[in-house]
Structures are given as C-alpha cells and as structure tokens.
C-alpha cells in the first residue's frame, strides 16, 4: 500500500492511500490525486507500480516534477522521497518492498569525503534517523477502542474503525476513517481523514494538518484520547 502525504507550504492537507497499479496526479478532477492549483498541470504526473517498486513519471507538465529538489522525467521512488509539484509537495511512504531505509551504505558514507560541503550535508541529513525522539502515545479517556493506550511509533497512524487502522475505534457507529497522526523529526501532526466531521482537537474542528503538543485532547467519534509525549 502506497501512502502519500499531500502538503501545501509545509502544511499537511490530506493523506492519500492506494494499492492501484497506476495513480494519476494533476489539477483535473479525473485524476486519482487531484491538486487544485494553477501551478499544477491538468495531468501532471503518474505513479506506476511494478511488483513491489514504485516509479513516478512527469507527463510533460508545464512546471515540471521534482524529486528531492531534482527535476525528473521518470525515476524510482524510495521511502520518504518528496516530490515538488508547484507549491505542493508529496511525501511517499512505502510499506515494505525495495523502498525501505533512507540510511546510507558504508560506501556512500565514505564517498562524502570526496564531495563538496553542501552535498556532504545533504547526504548526512539522509543518514540521520527518521525518528530521533522517543514515541508519544494516545491514552483513551472515554469511549470504546481496541486498547487503553497506543504507542505512536509509526510514521503514519490511522484512527478509525477500518481494518487497517492502527488506532482502532469500536462500536456500531464508529467512523471508518477519522484522522491520521504523522510522525517525523519535527514532531507529530494530526491530519483530518474522510470522516473529519467527527474529529475535534481541544474542542475545535480542524480542516488541515495541525501540530500536536503534549496533553492535547483528541475526540474521534465518541472516543476521547489524550496525547502524551515525554
């Protein structure tokens, strides 16, 4: 399953998930992943799955497609790669397959000695652990869930009743996909899902990714969680 974090000016707008063999990206509503912005071509790019590998191809777009700041025509995606399309960015999370670790091999690390300082910094940044801090957790305070507490160790944890949800809500009318919590070196972000109307953060509705802080209260359907960090 491929997961994509769609961001605008570094703010997460949505999470897109698909196991399709081909995913189209562009401004036109016929695309699998629609990005409604004039800097994005109607049919801007596509992603193709070949067994357990993913490839992204630019479709002769006006402004081009960039992977990790390098303009591409077609290239293989690696885990945590970021595509830039206009002012939007897409971060790709690959589950299993060849897109595993972003770490560098010993040979690559040795080669940094032969590179200019800027390139060294770029490679060293890629070698840093993706999660430098201890994981936060969600504690259930009210309502029904499959556990009393959840460790947020994954880069992306889904909240809902769906089979693939890491934070599993229970009850006949529990929403299937309320939200996601993403984890990166800067912290945790709460991202609205398909059933975002049943999501509240500290009593307020949210319509985009919002940074979480210790002791925040998240209500998903009828379940109340407390976000605890440290």
Tab-separated table of C-alpha atoms in Angstrom:
chain	number	residue	atom	x	y	z
A	1	UNK	CA	0.000	0.000	0.000
A	2	UNK	CA	1.374	3.375	-1.046
A	3	UNK	CA	0.703	6.322	1.244
A	4	UNK	CA	1.191	9.939	0.183
A	5	UNK	CA	1.205	12.986	2.436
A	6	UNK	CA	-0.019	15.961	0.393
A	7	UNK	CA	1.323	19.254	1.724
A	8	UNK	CA	0.975	22.925	0.789
A	9	UNK	CA	3.635	25.276	2.148
A	10	UNK	CA	4.685	22.502	4.582
A	11	UNK	CA	1.145	22.108	5.988
A	12	UNK	CA	-0.305	18.608	5.550
A	13	UNK	CA	-3.627	18.824	3.702
A	14	UNK	CA	-4.530	15.164	3.377
A	15	UNK	CA	-3.346	11.584	3.277
A	16	UNK	CA	-3.838	9.628	0.064
A	17	UNK	CA	-3.667	5.819	0.124
A	18	UNK	CA	-3.844	3.452	-2.815
A	19	UNK	CA	-2.842	-0.013	-3.947
A	20	UNK	CA	-3.603	0.709	-7.627
A	21	UNK	CA	-1.030	-0.192	-10.263
A	22	UNK	CA	-1.219	3.333	-11.706
A	23	UNK	CA	-2.035	6.612	-9.941
A	24	UNK	CA	-2.569	9.859	-11.842
A	25	UNK	CA	-1.778	13.260	-10.310
A	26	UNK	CA	-2.946	16.645	-11.564
A	27	UNK	CA	-5.392	19.537	-11.447
A	28	UNK	CA	-8.148	17.812	-13.417
A	29	UNK	CA	-10.819	16.158	-11.279
A	30	UNK	CA	-10.404	12.921	-13.262
A	31	UNK	CA	-7.055	12.302	-11.561
A	32	UNK	CA	-6.737	9.842	-8.695
A	33	UNK	CA	-4.962	12.536	-6.681
A	34	UNK	CA	-6.357	15.955	-7.566
A	35	UNK	CA	-4.320	19.076	-6.730
A	36	UNK	CA	-6.440	22.145	-7.411
A	37	UNK	CA	-3.768	24.752	-8.085
A	38	UNK	CA	-2.910	26.666	-11.266
A	39	UNK	CA	0.778	25.750	-10.934
A	40	UNK	CA	-0.238	22.108	-11.421
A	41	UNK	CA	-0.964	20.833	-14.931
A	42	UNK	CA	-4.272	19.098	-15.670
A	43	UNK	CA	-2.461	15.767	-15.937
A	44	UNK	CA	0.857	16.467	-14.259
A	45	UNK	CA	2.427	13.137	-13.319
A	46	UNK	CA	1.704	9.485	-12.745
A	47	UNK	CA	2.951	6.787	-10.412
A	48	UNK	CA	3.318	3.213	-11.628
A	49	UNK	CA	3.742	0.111	-9.505
A	50	UNK	CA	5.922	-2.683	-10.835
A	51	UNK	CA	5.736	-5.600	-8.392
A	52	UNK	CA	6.977	-4.043	-5.123
A	53	UNK	CA	8.613	-0.986	-6.703
A	54	UNK	CA	7.107	2.414	-7.491
A	55	UNK	CA	8.076	4.814	-10.275
A	56	UNK	CA	6.990	8.417	-10.846
A	57	UNK	CA	6.864	9.960	-14.321
A	58	UNK	CA	6.316	13.573	-15.347
A	59	UNK	CA	3.655	13.913	-18.078
A	60	UNK	CA	5.240	16.845	-19.931
A	61	UNK	CA	3.871	19.212	-17.295
A	62	UNK	CA	4.322	22.973	-17.596
A	63	UNK	CA	6.285	23.441	-14.372
A	64	UNK	CA	7.915	20.044	-14.085
A	65	UNK	CA	8.132	17.424	-11.352
A	66	UNK	CA	10.955	17.440	-8.812
A	67	UNK	CA	12.050	14.609	-6.530
A	68	UNK	CA	14.109	15.768	-3.563
A	69	UNK	CA	14.694	19.084	-5.416
A	70	UNK	CA	15.954	17.416	-8.609
A	71	UNK	CA	13.899	17.716	-11.802
A	72	UNK	CA	12.967	14.318	-13.184
A	73	UNK	CA	11.373	12.757	-16.240
A	74	UNK	CA	10.944	9.331	-14.657
A	75	UNK	CA	12.560	7.779	-11.615
A	76	UNK	CA	12.081	5.104	-8.988
A	77	UNK	CA	10.633	6.246	-5.688
A	78	UNK	CA	12.389	5.483	-2.426
A	79	UNK	CA	10.792	5.504	1.000
A	80	UNK	CA	10.264	9.076	2.297
A	81	UNK	CA	11.077	10.714	-1.052
A	82	UNK	CA	9.422	14.094	-1.575
A	83	UNK	CA	8.005	15.302	-4.893
A	84	UNK	CA	7.538	19.018	-5.533
A	85	UNK	CA	4.681	19.990	-7.843
A	86	UNK	CA	4.172	23.744	-7.871
A	87	UNK	CA	3.905	24.871	-4.240
A	88	UNK	CA	2.618	21.471	-3.199
A	89	UNK	CA	4.762	18.601	-2.021
A	90	UNK	CA	4.046	14.902	-1.786
A	91	UNK	CA	5.910	12.680	0.652
A	92	UNK	CA	5.828	8.995	-0.276
A	93	UNK	CA	5.651	6.312	2.395
A	94	UNK	CA	6.278	2.844	1.025
A	95	UNK	CA	5.255	-0.154	3.114
A	96	UNK	CA	7.883	-2.840	2.661
A	97	UNK	CA	9.417	-3.575	-0.733
A	98	UNK	CA	12.578	-2.010	-2.066
A	99	UNK	CA	11.821	1.433	-0.725
A	100	UNK	CA	12.892	0.605	2.820
A	101	UNK	CA	15.557	2.569	4.641
A	102	UNK	CA	16.787	6.048	3.813
A	103	UNK	CA	20.097	5.272	5.510
A	104	UNK	CA	23.380	5.287	3.593
A	105	UNK	CA	25.681	2.385	2.918
A	106	UNK	CA	29.243	2.435	4.228
A	107	UNK	CA	30.467	3.021	0.686
A	108	UNK	CA	28.212	6.062	0.261
A	109	UNK	CA	29.366	7.470	3.583
A	110	UNK	CA	32.993	7.095	2.511
A	111	UNK	CA	32.266	8.961	-0.712
A	112	UNK	CA	31.100	12.048	1.207
A	113	UNK	CA	34.766	12.793	1.853
A	114	UNK	CA	35.152	13.456	-1.874
A	115	UNK	CA	32.138	15.756	-2.179
A	116	UNK	CA	31.635	19.458	-1.676
A	117	UNK	CA	30.341	20.646	1.703
A	118	UNK	CA	26.764	21.195	0.537
A	119	UNK	CA	26.470	17.684	-0.871
A	120	UNK	CA	28.020	16.239	2.305
A	121	UNK	CA	25.353	17.949	4.382
A	122	UNK	CA	22.625	16.586	2.114
A	123	UNK	CA	23.884	13.012	2.421
A	124	UNK	CA	24.423	13.256	6.157
A	125	UNK	CA	20.874	14.534	6.587
A	126	UNK	CA	19.585	11.468	4.723
A	127	UNK	CA	21.576	9.249	7.071
A	128	UNK	CA	20.028	10.697	10.228
A	129	UNK	CA	17.430	8.546	11.988
A	130	UNK	CA	13.934	9.343	10.775
A	131	UNK	CA	12.633	9.331	14.362
A	132	UNK	CA	15.201	10.809	16.725
A	133	UNK	CA	12.919	11.060	19.755
A	134	UNK	CA	11.001	8.571	21.899
A	135	UNK	CA	7.446	7.925	20.642
A	136	UNK	CA	4.384	9.668	22.019
A	137	UNK	CA	1.211	7.803	22.921
A	138	UNK	CA	-2.566	8.158	22.856
A	139	UNK	CA	-4.404	7.343	26.070
A	140	UNK	CA	-8.118	6.519	25.909
A	141	UNK	CA	-10.091	8.590	28.437
A	142	UNK	CA	-13.655	7.981	27.224
A	143	UNK	CA	-15.355	5.654	24.760
A	144	UNK	CA	-14.513	2.295	23.199
A	145	UNK	CA	-11.269	1.427	21.462
A	146	UNK	CA	-9.343	-1.799	20.925
A	147	UNK	CA	-6.694	-0.781	23.501
A	148	UNK	CA	-6.438	1.511	26.504
A	149	UNK	CA	-3.286	3.137	25.146
A	150	UNK	CA	-1.486	3.330	21.798
A	151	UNK	CA	2.213	3.894	21.187
A	152	UNK	CA	2.640	6.161	18.154
A	153	UNK	CA	5.723	4.507	16.699
A	154	UNK	CA	4.725	4.524	13.018
A	155	UNK	CA	5.347	7.386	10.634
A	156	UNK	CA	1.617	7.393	9.925
A	157	UNK	CA	-1.054	6.037	12.289
A	158	UNK	CA	-4.653	5.867	11.093
A	159	UNK	CA	-7.550	6.432	13.523
A	160	UNK	CA	-10.897	4.798	12.773
A	161	UNK	CA	-12.869	1.580	12.586
A	162	UNK	CA	-11.292	0.343	9.356
A	163	UNK	CA	-9.355	-2.923	9.305
A	164	UNK	CA	-6.031	-1.221	8.628
A	165	UNK	CA	-6.319	1.363	11.402
A	166	UNK	CA	-3.517	1.355	13.953
A	167	UNK	CA	-5.753	3.201	16.445
A	168	UNK	CA	-8.917	1.110	16.247
A	169	UNK	CA	-12.269	2.552	17.304
A	170	UNK	CA	-15.040	0.204	18.376
A	171	UNK	CA	-18.807	0.473	18.381
A	172	UNK	CA	-21.549	0.034	15.773
A	173	UNK	CA	-21.467	3.645	14.573
A	174	UNK	CA	-17.752	4.311	14.945
A	175	UNK	CA	-16.407	6.213	11.904
A	176	UNK	CA	-14.197	4.261	9.498
A	177	UNK	CA	-11.511	6.885	8.858
A	178	UNK	CA	-11.447	9.894	11.202
A	179	UNK	CA	-7.836	11.040	11.114
A	180	UNK	CA	-4.153	10.248	10.802
A	181	UNK	CA	-1.242	11.114	13.054
A	182	UNK	CA	2.053	11.559	11.250
A	183	UNK	CA	5.419	11.378	12.956
A	184	UNK	CA	8.627	12.999	11.744
A	185	UNK	CA	11.763	14.546	13.274
A	186	UNK	CA	9.846	17.770	13.998
A	187	UNK	CA	7.081	16.076	15.976
A	188	UNK	CA	3.534	14.819	15.471
A	189	UNK	CA	0.757	16.167	13.242
A	190	UNK	CA	-2.974	15.421	13.373
A	191	UNK	CA	-4.419	15.168	9.848
A	192	UNK	CA	-8.170	15.051	9.074
A	193	UNK	CA	-9.450	11.886	7.379
A	194	UNK	CA	-12.563	11.101	5.334
A	195	UNK	CA	-14.795	11.375	8.421
A	196	UNK	CA	-13.208	14.618	9.646
A	197	UNK	CA	-16.606	15.960	10.702
A	198	UNK	CA	-16.322	13.650	13.714
A	199	UNK	CA	-12.856	14.900	14.677
A	200	UNK	CA	-12.083	17.532	17.317
A	201	UNK	CA	-8.779	18.799	18.684
A	202	UNK	CA	-9.122	20.539	22.047
A	203	UNK	CA	-12.812	21.066	21.277
A	204	UNK	CA	-12.340	22.602	17.821
A	205	UNK	CA	-12.766	21.175	14.340
A	206	UNK	CA	-9.699	21.143	12.071
A	207	UNK	CA	-9.524	21.117	8.269
A	208	UNK	CA	-5.780	20.646	7.765
A	209	UNK	CA	-2.774	19.087	9.431
A	210	UNK	CA	-2.204	20.575	12.890
A	211	UNK	CA	0.864	20.108	15.081
A	212	UNK	CA	0.201	18.210	18.303
A	213	UNK	CA	1.582	19.153	21.690
A	214	UNK	CA	1.704	17.322	24.988
A	215	UNK	CA	-1.663	16.983	26.781
A	216	UNK	CA	-3.776	17.785	23.704
A	217	UNK	CA	-7.251	16.222	23.689
A	218	UNK	CA	-8.406	14.451	20.522
A	219	UNK	CA	-12.014	13.330	20.081
A	220	UNK	CA	-12.606	10.830	17.270
A	221	UNK	CA	-16.262	9.893	17.018
A	222	UNK	CA	-17.251	9.044	20.598
A	223	UNK	CA	-13.736	8.238	21.765
A	224	UNK	CA	-11.705	10.787	23.699
A	225	UNK	CA	-7.912	10.494	23.625
A	226	UNK	CA	-5.180	12.394	25.399
A	227	UNK	CA	-1.927	12.917	23.501
A	228	UNK	CA	1.045	12.345	25.799
A	229	UNK	CA	4.645	12.997	24.924
A	230	UNK	CA	7.785	12.678	27.013
